[in-house]
C-alpha positions as a Markdown table, in Angstrom:
| # | Residue | x | y | z |
|---|---|---|---|---|
| 1 | Met | 15.7 | -7.9 | 0.6 |
| 2 | Arg | 13.3 | -8.1 | 2.7 |
| 3 | Leu | 11.8 | -6.4 | 5.8 |
| 4 | Lys | 13.0 | -6.7 | 9.2 |
| 5 | Ser | 10.2 | -7.3 | 12.0 |
| 6 | Ala | 11.5 | -4.0 | 13.5 |
| 7 | Gln | 11.1 | -2.0 | 9.9 |
| 8 | Lys | 7.2 | -3.9 | 9.3 |
| 9 | Asn | 6.6 | -2.9 | 12.6 |
| 10 | Arg | 8.0 | 1.2 | 11.8 |
| 11 | Leu | 5.5 | 1.0 | 8.8 |
| 12 | Met | 3.0 | 0.0 | 10.9 |
| 13 | Leu | 3.0 | 2.4 | 13.4 |
| 14 | Ala | 3.6 | 5.3 | 10.7 |
| 15 | Ile | 0.3 | 4.0 | 9.3 |
| 16 | Gly | -1.7 | 4.3 | 12.3 |
| 17 | Lys | 0.1 | 7.9 | 13.1 |
| 18 | Ala | -1.0 | 8.6 | 9.2 |
| 19 | Glu | -4.9 | 7.4 | 9.9 |
| 20 | Glu | -5.3 | 10.2 | 12.8 |
| 21 | Gly | -7.3 | 13.1 | 11.6 |
| 22 | His | -8.9 | 11.8 | 8.3 |
| 23 | Arg | -11.6 | 9.1 | 7.3 |
| 24 | Gly | -9.4 | 7.4 | 5.3 |
| 25 | Glu | -8.5 | 3.7 | 5.7 |
| 26 | Ile | -4.6 | 2.7 | 4.8 |
| 27 | Arg | -3.7 | -0.9 | 4.7 |
| 28 | Leu | -0.4 | -2.8 | 3.7 |
| 29 | His | -0.1 | -5.2 | 1.8 |
| 30 | Leu | 3.7 | -7.4 | 1.7 |
| 31 | Glu | 4.4 | -10.0 | -1.1 |
| 32 | Asp | 7.9 | -11.6 | -2.0 |
| 33 | Arg | 6.9 | -10.8 | -5.3 |
| 34 | Tyr | 4.7 | -9.8 | -7.6 |
| 35 | Pro | 2.7 | -12.1 | -9.7 |
| 36 | Gly | 0.8 | -11.1 | -12.6 |
| 37 | Asp | 1.5 | -8.0 | -15.0 |
| 38 | Gly | 3.3 | -6.0 | -12.4 |
| 39 | Pro | 2.7 | -4.3 | -8.9 |
| 40 | Lys | 0.1 | -1.7 | -10.2 |
| 41 | Ser | -2.3 | -4.3 | -11.3 |
| 42 | Arg | -1.8 | -6.6 | -8.4 |
| 43 | Ala | -2.6 | -3.3 | -5.9 |
| 44 | Ala | -5.9 | -3.0 | -7.8 |
| 45 | Glu | -6.7 | -7.1 | -7.6 |
| 46 | Leu | -6.0 | -6.8 | -3.8 |
| 47 | Phe | -7.7 | -3.7 | -3.2 |
| 48 | Glu | -10.9 | -5.3 | -4.6 |
| 49 | Ala | -10.1 | -8.3 | -2.7 |
| 50 | Leu | -9.6 | -7.0 | 0.5 |
| 51 | Gly | -13.1 | -5.3 | 0.4 |
| 52 | Met | -11.0 | -1.6 | 0.2 |
| 53 | His | -13.4 | -0.1 | -2.3 |
| 54 | Lys | -16.1 | -0.5 | 0.5 |
| 55 | Thr | -14.9 | 2.0 | 2.9 |
| 56 | Ala | -17.0 | 5.0 | 3.7 |
| 57 | Asp | -16.3 | 7.8 | 1.4 |
| 58 | Gly | -14.4 | 5.8 | -1.2 |
| 59 | Thr | -11.3 | 6.6 | 0.9 |
| 60 | Gly | -9.0 | 3.3 | 1.4 |
| 61 | Val | -5.5 | 3.3 | 0.3 |
| 62 | Leu | -3.6 | 0.1 | 0.0 |
| 63 | Ile | 0.2 | 0.3 | -0.3 |
| 64 | Tyr | 1.2 | -2.6 | -2.1 |
| 65 | Leu | 5.2 | -4.0 | -1.5 |
| 66 | Ala | 6.9 | -6.9 | -3.4 |
| 67 | Glu | 9.8 | -7.1 | -1.1 |
| 68 | Arg | 12.7 | -9.1 | -3.2 |
| 69 | Asp | 11.1 | -7.6 | -6.6 |
| 70 | Arg | 11.6 | -4.3 | -4.4 |
| 71 | Lys | 8.7 | -2.9 | -6.3 |
| 72 | Val | 5.6 | -0.9 | -4.7 |
| 73 | Ala | 2.4 | 0.5 | -6.0 |
| 74 | Ile | -0.4 | 2.5 | -3.7 |
| 75 | His | -4.1 | 2.0 | -5.2 |
| 76 | Ala | -6.3 | 4.8 | -3.5 |
| 77 | Gly | -10.2 | 4.5 | -3.9 |
| 78 | Pro | -12.2 | 7.5 | -5.6 |
| 79 | Gly | -13.0 | 9.7 | -2.3 |
| 80 | Val | -8.6 | 10.1 | -2.0 |
| 81 | Pro | -7.7 | 13.6 | -3.3 |
| 82 | Val | -5.1 | 13.1 | -6.1 |
| 83 | Ala | -2.0 | 13.9 | -5.1 |
| 84 | Pro | 0.2 | 17.0 | -6.5 |
| 85 | Ser | 2.3 | 16.6 | -9.4 |
| 86 | Gly | 5.7 | 14.6 | -8.2 |
| 87 | Thr | 4.6 | 13.6 | -4.3 |
| 88 | Trp | 4.9 | 10.1 | -4.7 |
| 89 | Gln | 8.4 | 10.3 | -6.6 |
| 90 | Thr | 9.8 | 12.0 | -2.9 |
| 91 | Val | 8.4 | 9.1 | -1.3 |
């Protein structure tokens, strides 16, 4: 299942709103399918390739979505506080 244009736009608006009021930088990266070892390793690879490890204070966050595989991974820099247990299961 691929996201429709309106869905992508809503995601981008939500990311923009989420960035307000803090120093983090959030990016969304969409691919059809994930190559390699899985979405977590692909997100880590893209985090480096996109230069997100260079963000101020290490506060970059990459949300990776493999649309056809219906898989998501979130990779955050060392400056992003660890979320409480169970946070990502509710997203």
